Amino acid sequence: MGLKDVVKKGAFVDILRGMSVTGTYFVVDKVTVEYPKEKLETYPRFRGAQALLTDPETGDTKCVACMLCATVCPSQCISIVGEQTSEGRSHPAVFDLDLARCIFCGLCEEVCPEAAIVMTRRYELATFDKNDFFLDKTALIANQAYAHKELFSRPAGEGAGGAEAPRGAAPGVTPAPAPAPADGER
Amino acid sequence: MSDQHDNATAAPEVQGSAVSGRPTLEELKERKARSRRRLEHTGEVMTISMGPQHPSMHGVYRAELDLDGEVIVAVRPEIGNLHRGVEKLCEQRTYHQIIPITDRLDYLAGFVMNHGYCEAVEKLMGLEVPVRGRYIRTIAGELCRIANHILWLGVHIMDLGTQTFFCICFRDREYVLDLLEMLTGARLTHSFGRIGGVAKDLPDGFDHRCRKAIDFLPQRVAEYERIVKHNRIYYKRAKGVGIFTSEDCYAWRVTGPTLRSAGVARDLRKDEPYAAYDEVDFEVAVEYNADVYDRFLVRMKEIRESCKIVRRCLDSLPDGPFVARDAGRTLPLKKNVLRDPAAMIQDFYQVFEGPQVPKGEVYRAIEAPKGEMGVYIRSEGGAKPARIRFTTPSFYHGQAVPPLVEGEMVSDMVAIFASIDVVLGDCDR
Amino acid sequence: MSAEAVSAAGKAERPLPATLAAAKMELEERFGTRLLGSCEFRGELTYTVAPEDWVEVLRFCKETPALAFDQLDCLLGDHLPERAAAPLQVVAHLLSHTHGHRLRIKTPLVEGRGLSTVTGLWPSAGFDEREAWEMFGIVFEGHPDLRRLLTTEDFVGHPLRKDFPLQGTVGGRIRTDLRGKI
Amino acid sequence: MSDPVAQFVFLLIKAILMPVLIIMMVAFIIYFERKFAGFFQGRVGPTYLGPWGSLQSFGDIFKLLSKEDLIPTRADKPVFRLAPYIAFIPAFLVMAVLPFGPVSEETYLFGYQFDYVIANFDTGLVLFLAMGAIAVYGVVLAGWSSNNNYSLLGGLRAGAQMISYELAMGFSVVGVMVMAGSLNLVAIVDGQAGNFWDWYFIPQVVGGLIFFIATIAELNRTPFDLPEAEQELVAGHLTEYSGMRWGMFYFAEYVNLVVISGIVATLYFGGWRAPFEVLDFIPGPIWLLVKICLLVFLYMWVRWTIFRYRYNQLMSIGWKVLLPLAILNLVVTAIVVNVVG
């Protein structure tokens, strides 16, 4: 054992070095985001609960009940019953999505030819009643309030696949609290 | 390697005696035998179950230990508590629908699992991935590797005593998860791989944020090493503990950082290059003492190498398509589906019929953060695979615990089990 | 589009690596007719052997220096109901660290027939064989500890067989009829 | 009132006041430990109960009270119930011999002679070592009586750890005794009169370090917290305890912490004496309180930074490193005191 190491070991150098690190953390500002008070902003590509977009004029969904999303879903959690409306346009009479089975993979949003179903930024899905996970058409349309802002900044035809607006702060800077979404949950 | 020698505080019996400072195979075996010598005079044996809910069993791994005092005499591992029948599920789904299932395998490096599966399918189809797609895959894969190794360090040091580094490591991992959420849309379950490339292009502003994080992380690794590397307690808890020579690694199919810490420079990113690893030069991290301490050194070097790879990929990122456009086999781009009818037809075809895959079987292995992950696909020509087998590293690392741990002490079992980085999603499939 | 057109559209058939070609010569010269079939697809070499020579071929692959397959990457069972003669199959993927090449050895199995274990050559086959037995019912004679690995001890049946229903035989059926009514 | 009655009244007040003060201190130290643990790890720590989360420890106590108090069926019930008290009570006894102010004939309070120590015990140091040894029984009996393999391992480890560190502690303390010339803590503090360079931690640096390390082992805190090593033995000897019974052990640990930092302050950092002569106008107990808080902070800092030793390394350090060093320190002190003194 070299003398240098005996001295180093005797003077607890490595222990003190470790303590200096925890010491600096003691005084440095903390990184905790206190969840209910401050909420982190989600990124434009975040895949939260789904929503059905509606045409501003007719107020009806853009969905034409082509059953693509129901087929591609790996966990088969979407069930649709299509029907012909009066003007001859086909639209879903029943559009049920079982969030309890959904794995939030985003394949339904990707294959939808009408950009009707979209993943929103709603991630607070905890409820006391299991039936809240069973979203029917009206609940999906109500989810539009949480849709990503970037969707509407481009012409409707573009759909969700286009380039997203840059967002977010550089690492280390605590991000600004997100605007609280409309609380009219149900 | 040179600093390996000047820290004389290492326990004297572990001093490398070979001429180049690297212990020979016999030397390692002799060290392992020393720790096995505790087994000779075993008295009355007590059995404890390091059960599924044990705080340091990284998930639901159960090991029944026969103890003589503190020395472990025998280990009977038991896995399968997290078995979800992934292979049976995959046989009922088309090749596109399997992608979200794969990133639930090793949930700490989701995209790497997508990537491995997509590489195997592309090899089966003989499909060529465009250059930009391969670069984006390399970037996302290396970010997953960094996140996995940082989490490994936090949990490994927590097993040795303090929660402090667990919090520090999770804070640094947050930067990488932020990047992955920005790129893929989810923090852990990315589902970002697609057959023929990746789901979406790099978002704007990703380049800047990624470079900022990549420059920031090596400083963090330097701080981890400053605390842990020369810490006398980490020496005592990690040096000469859990020795697994390269011969044992071959016999028990232990791969990845554990094999590289045994002196074998085996890295699939170099030996069987895929994605953009052949266009980016990086070194393979190798150590020679095959113990817990060297696995820590290997993983820290790997984080630095991954940062280097991501920076080089960002510098030389080519333009062009990020996913192959092949009507019969890949999903169309969302932009095109909304505009031209040909893409819409391809969309319908891919969803209802699924990709056309030739008859045959293929086995493709990639370098996952925990080891070599191989995907075996046998297809009978339909849109659904006839048989899929995910050969995941943790399955074999979980099986290699008995030879690794017998003869060591209980608190070493915790350190060794953490050092081979077993995650149960990977292990039980 | 037929299979050839698709693969032709893809990359040209990948040539075998040099060392693997040498290994192929060595294997064929040693076993010759006992190799029931060989196939090259996407640059991978596959051999089919009879169940009796299973251990002998694998031992030869491991011990001869030209092949030097020192790692068994994966050993899996498989069920091909359409092949009535031998519906079950065991596939082994070998990897050589020294030469860096890979090899696949397959053996067809009749329904009740077992196979002798290779845990003697590679201990890593222990869990693989237990899983193959549990999922397909292929018994490996001489295996030190052949019991269920991934499913629960009291699980009945072999789940990965094609005739095993996806929802499983024991309870826990997904009540789609109750959806939305609970 | 005549003098003996006054003395008795003073004794009663001191005897009641001291435990109440300690329990209040411990309640806040539990809160500060969680808060400082957060700060050391770069996070904020509890913030919900009360301003900055200050009522967190009372929240804990109510939670523990409302939790069900399980006793395993095949546990040795009487011993299982007794163990927390064996761990809890010895710590208070040591507080009796700890002086927190001047003890002499002419110190008066409300017109009666008053000495700032509960029991002016001639062999206070021996009492401290004895109480440390008894506290071990609490842990060992808890481990043995809960009839669970993990607790048995925890209990065994505790027993072995205490034996090896008590010796080192005993020898390192003798150095202070040789310098002060008496076992009475009051005399030891008087021996350290004057400014802080007269305190014993300067001549007794080696002895002080060994004593500090040995007390960490005595308290079962992190580098040596093998008996309840969460990562290995689930919760060591406390695995089967729940509810307020577990709370007793948790409380006892912190009472021990306060008492032992008091002892370290008294032996090495001049007890209730001010660091500089000129600051003597601040009363004695305040100084003792400040020193205890600083030492408790140091224990916390050590706890949240350093890993844990393996069981046999812990023993080898105790026997092969601390004990010889303590004896060496004792010999050197004896020679220096006799030659120079």
Short mmCIF file of N, CA and C in Angstrom, two decimals, chain B residues 34-105:
data_model
loop_
_atom_site.label_atom_id
_atom_site.label_comp_id
_atom_site.label_asym_id
_atom_site.label_seq_id
_atom_site.Cartn_x
_atom_site.Cartn_y
_atom_site.Cartn_z
N ARG B 34 -11.57 -19.22 -4.89
CA ARG B 34 -11.36 -18.77 -3.51
C ARG B 34 -12.70 -18.46 -2.87
N SER B 35 -13.59 -17.84 -3.66
CA SER B 35 -14.87 -17.51 -3.00
C SER B 35 -15.70 -18.77 -2.85
N ARG B 36 -15.42 -19.81 -3.65
CA ARG B 36 -16.20 -21.05 -3.49
C ARG B 36 -15.69 -21.82 -2.27
N ARG B 37 -14.47 -21.48 -1.78
CA ARG B 37 -13.91 -22.29 -0.69
C ARG B 37 -14.79 -22.19 0.55
N ARG B 38 -15.60 -21.11 0.62
CA ARG B 38 -16.44 -20.98 1.82
C ARG B 38 -17.44 -22.13 1.89
N LEU B 39 -17.65 -22.81 0.74
CA LEU B 39 -18.68 -23.85 0.73
C LEU B 39 -18.19 -25.14 1.37
N GLU B 40 -16.87 -25.26 1.56
CA GLU B 40 -16.39 -26.59 2.00
C GLU B 40 -16.97 -26.95 3.36
N HIS B 41 -16.85 -26.06 4.34
CA HIS B 41 -17.27 -26.46 5.69
C HIS B 41 -18.66 -25.91 5.94
N THR B 42 -19.69 -26.45 5.20
CA THR B 42 -21.05 -25.91 5.43
C THR B 42 -21.72 -26.67 6.56
N GLY B 43 -22.23 -25.95 7.47
CA GLY B 43 -22.92 -26.58 8.62
C GLY B 43 -24.38 -26.73 8.31
N GLU B 44 -25.24 -26.37 9.24
CA GLU B 44 -26.70 -26.55 9.09
C GLU B 44 -27.22 -25.50 8.11
N VAL B 45 -28.10 -25.93 7.19
CA VAL B 45 -28.50 -25.02 6.10
C VAL B 45 -29.87 -24.44 6.41
N MET B 46 -30.05 -23.15 6.18
CA MET B 46 -31.36 -22.49 6.37
C MET B 46 -31.82 -22.00 5.00
N THR B 47 -33.08 -22.22 4.69
CA THR B 47 -33.56 -21.79 3.36
C THR B 47 -34.35 -20.50 3.49
N ILE B 48 -33.99 -19.48 2.70
CA ILE B 48 -34.86 -18.28 2.66
C ILE B 48 -35.24 -18.10 1.20
N SER B 49 -36.42 -17.47 1.02
CA SER B 49 -36.87 -17.26 -0.36
C SER B 49 -36.74 -15.79 -0.68
N MET B 50 -35.79 -15.46 -1.56
CA MET B 50 -35.73 -14.05 -2.04
C MET B 50 -36.85 -13.95 -3.05
N GLY B 51 -38.03 -13.68 -2.51
CA GLY B 51 -39.24 -13.95 -3.26
C GLY B 51 -39.62 -12.88 -4.28
N PRO B 52 -40.76 -13.09 -4.93
CA PRO B 52 -41.14 -12.15 -5.98
C PRO B 52 -41.23 -10.71 -5.48
N GLN B 53 -41.61 -10.49 -4.24
CA GLN B 53 -41.76 -9.09 -3.81
C GLN B 53 -40.49 -8.55 -3.16
N HIS B 54 -39.35 -9.17 -3.40
CA HIS B 54 -38.14 -8.73 -2.67
C HIS B 54 -37.69 -7.38 -3.23
N PRO B 55 -37.25 -6.43 -2.36
CA PRO B 55 -36.96 -5.08 -2.86
C PRO B 55 -35.83 -5.04 -3.87
N SER B 56 -34.94 -6.05 -3.89
CA SER B 56 -33.82 -5.86 -4.84
C SER B 56 -33.83 -6.96 -5.88
N MET B 57 -35.01 -7.50 -6.19
CA MET B 57 -35.02 -8.58 -7.18
C MET B 57 -35.51 -8.04 -8.53
N HIS B 58 -35.49 -6.71 -8.70
CA HIS B 58 -35.75 -6.11 -10.01
C HIS B 58 -36.96 -6.71 -10.69
N GLY B 59 -38.08 -6.70 -10.04
CA GLY B 59 -39.26 -7.28 -10.68
C GLY B 59 -39.59 -8.58 -9.98
N VAL B 60 -40.29 -9.47 -10.64
CA VAL B 60 -40.86 -10.62 -9.91
C VAL B 60 -40.00 -11.86 -10.14
N TYR B 61 -38.72 -11.75 -9.86
CA TYR B 61 -37.81 -12.91 -9.96
C TYR B 61 -37.73 -13.55 -8.59
N ARG B 62 -37.87 -14.87 -8.54
CA ARG B 62 -37.83 -15.51 -7.21
C ARG B 62 -36.63 -16.45 -7.18
N ALA B 63 -35.85 -16.37 -6.10
CA ALA B 63 -34.71 -17.29 -5.96
C ALA B 63 -34.77 -17.88 -4.57
N GLU B 64 -34.79 -19.19 -4.50
CA GLU B 64 -34.76 -19.86 -3.18
C GLU B 64 -33.31 -20.10 -2.84
N LEU B 65 -32.87 -19.51 -1.72
CA LEU B 65 -31.46 -19.61 -1.35
C LEU B 65 -31.31 -20.57 -0.19
N ASP B 66 -30.35 -21.48 -0.29
CA ASP B 66 -29.97 -22.29 0.88
C ASP B 66 -28.77 -21.61 1.50
N LEU B 67 -28.92 -21.17 2.75
CA LEU B 67 -27.86 -20.39 3.39
C LEU B 67 -27.20 -21.21 4.47
N ASP B 68 -25.88 -21.08 4.58
CA ASP B 68 -25.19 -21.58 5.77
C ASP B 68 -24.64 -20.32 6.44
N GLY B 69 -25.43 -19.79 7.41
CA GLY B 69 -25.02 -18.51 8.00
C GLY B 69 -25.24 -17.45 6.94
N GLU B 70 -24.20 -16.80 6.45
CA GLU B 70 -24.38 -15.76 5.43
C GLU B 70 -24.00 -16.29 4.05
N VAL B 71 -23.39 -17.49 3.99
CA VAL B 71 -22.84 -17.96 2.70
C VAL B 71 -23.95 -18.71 1.96
N ILE B 72 -24.05 -18.42 0.66
CA ILE B 72 -25.11 -19.06 -0.14
C ILE B 72 -24.58 -20.42 -0.60
N VAL B 73 -25.32 -21.47 -0.25
CA VAL B 73 -24.88 -22.82 -0.62
C VAL B 73 -25.51 -23.22 -1.95
N ALA B 74 -26.82 -22.97 -2.10
CA ALA B 74 -27.48 -23.39 -3.36
C ALA B 74 -28.53 -22.35 -3.70
N VAL B 75 -28.81 -22.21 -5.04
CA VAL B 75 -29.83 -21.25 -5.48
C VAL B 75 -30.76 -21.99 -6.44
N ARG B 76 -32.07 -21.82 -6.25
CA ARG B 76 -33.04 -22.41 -7.20
C ARG B 76 -33.86 -21.26 -7.76
N PRO B 77 -33.50 -20.78 -8.97
CA PRO B 77 -34.25 -19.63 -9.50
C PRO B 77 -35.63 -20.05 -9.99
N GLU B 78 -36.55 -19.10 -10.00
CA GLU B 78 -37.92 -19.41 -10.46
C GLU B 78 -38.41 -18.17 -11.20
N ILE B 79 -38.70 -18.34 -12.48
CA ILE B 79 -39.19 -17.17 -13.24
C ILE B 79 -40.57 -17.52 -13.78
N GLY B 80 -41.19 -16.58 -14.48
CA GLY B 80 -42.48 -16.88 -15.09
C GLY B 80 -43.61 -16.11 -14.45
N ASN B 81 -43.30 -15.27 -13.44
CA ASN B 81 -44.41 -14.53 -12.82
C ASN B 81 -44.91 -13.41 -13.73
N LEU B 82 -44.08 -13.01 -14.72
CA LEU B 82 -44.52 -11.91 -15.60
C LEU B 82 -44.71 -12.45 -17.01
N HIS B 83 -45.07 -13.73 -17.14
CA HIS B 83 -45.20 -14.33 -18.48
C HIS B 83 -46.52 -13.87 -19.09
N ARG B 84 -46.50 -13.21 -20.24
CA ARG B 84 -47.74 -12.71 -20.86
C ARG B 84 -48.04 -13.44 -22.16
N GLY B 85 -47.29 -14.49 -22.46
CA GLY B 85 -47.58 -15.25 -23.68
C GLY B 85 -47.40 -14.40 -24.92
N VAL B 86 -46.29 -13.66 -24.97
CA VAL B 86 -46.06 -12.74 -26.10
C VAL B 86 -46.02 -13.52 -27.41
N GLU B 87 -45.39 -14.69 -27.39
CA GLU B 87 -45.25 -15.41 -28.67
C GLU B 87 -46.59 -15.90 -29.18
N LYS B 88 -47.48 -16.31 -28.27
CA LYS B 88 -48.81 -16.75 -28.73
C LYS B 88 -49.58 -15.55 -29.29
N LEU B 89 -49.43 -14.40 -28.63
CA LEU B 89 -50.14 -13.19 -29.11
C LEU B 89 -49.66 -12.85 -30.51
N CYS B 90 -48.32 -12.91 -30.71
CA CYS B 90 -47.80 -12.46 -32.00
C CYS B 90 -48.30 -13.35 -33.14
N GLU B 91 -48.57 -14.62 -32.83
CA GLU B 91 -49.02 -15.49 -33.92
C GLU B 91 -50.42 -15.14 -34.40
N GLN B 92 -51.15 -14.31 -33.63
CA GLN B 92 -52.51 -13.95 -34.06
C GLN B 92 -52.54 -12.57 -34.72
N ARG B 93 -51.41 -11.92 -34.84
CA ARG B 93 -51.43 -10.54 -35.35
C ARG B 93 -50.55 -10.40 -36.59
N THR B 94 -50.90 -9.38 -37.42
CA THR B 94 -50.07 -9.16 -38.62
C THR B 94 -48.75 -8.51 -38.18
N TYR B 95 -47.81 -8.45 -39.10
CA TYR B 95 -46.46 -7.96 -38.75
C TYR B 95 -46.48 -6.51 -38.25
N HIS B 96 -47.50 -5.71 -38.73
CA HIS B 96 -47.56 -4.32 -38.25
C HIS B 96 -48.07 -4.27 -36.81
N GLN B 97 -49.02 -5.16 -36.48
CA GLN B 97 -49.62 -5.09 -35.14
C GLN B 97 -48.68 -5.63 -34.07
N ILE B 98 -47.62 -6.33 -34.46
CA ILE B 98 -46.72 -6.93 -33.44
C ILE B 98 -45.81 -5.86 -32.84
N ILE B 99 -45.63 -4.74 -33.59
CA ILE B 99 -44.64 -3.75 -33.13
C ILE B 99 -44.96 -3.23 -31.73
N PRO B 100 -46.24 -2.84 -31.44
CA PRO B 100 -46.46 -2.35 -30.06
C PRO B 100 -46.25 -3.45 -29.00
N ILE B 101 -46.35 -4.72 -29.39
CA ILE B 101 -46.14 -5.78 -28.39
C ILE B 101 -44.66 -5.88 -28.05
N THR B 102 -43.80 -5.66 -29.06
CA THR B 102 -42.37 -5.91 -28.79
C THR B 102 -41.81 -4.91 -27.78
N ASP B 103 -42.33 -3.66 -27.76
CA ASP B 103 -41.61 -2.77 -26.82
C ASP B 103 -42.04 -2.99 -25.38
N ARG B 104 -42.95 -3.97 -25.17
CA ARG B 104 -43.24 -4.34 -23.77
C ARG B 104 -42.31 -5.45 -23.30
N LEU B 105 -41.39 -5.90 -24.17
CA LEU B 105 -40.48 -6.97 -23.74
C LEU B 105 -39.49 -6.42 -22.71
#
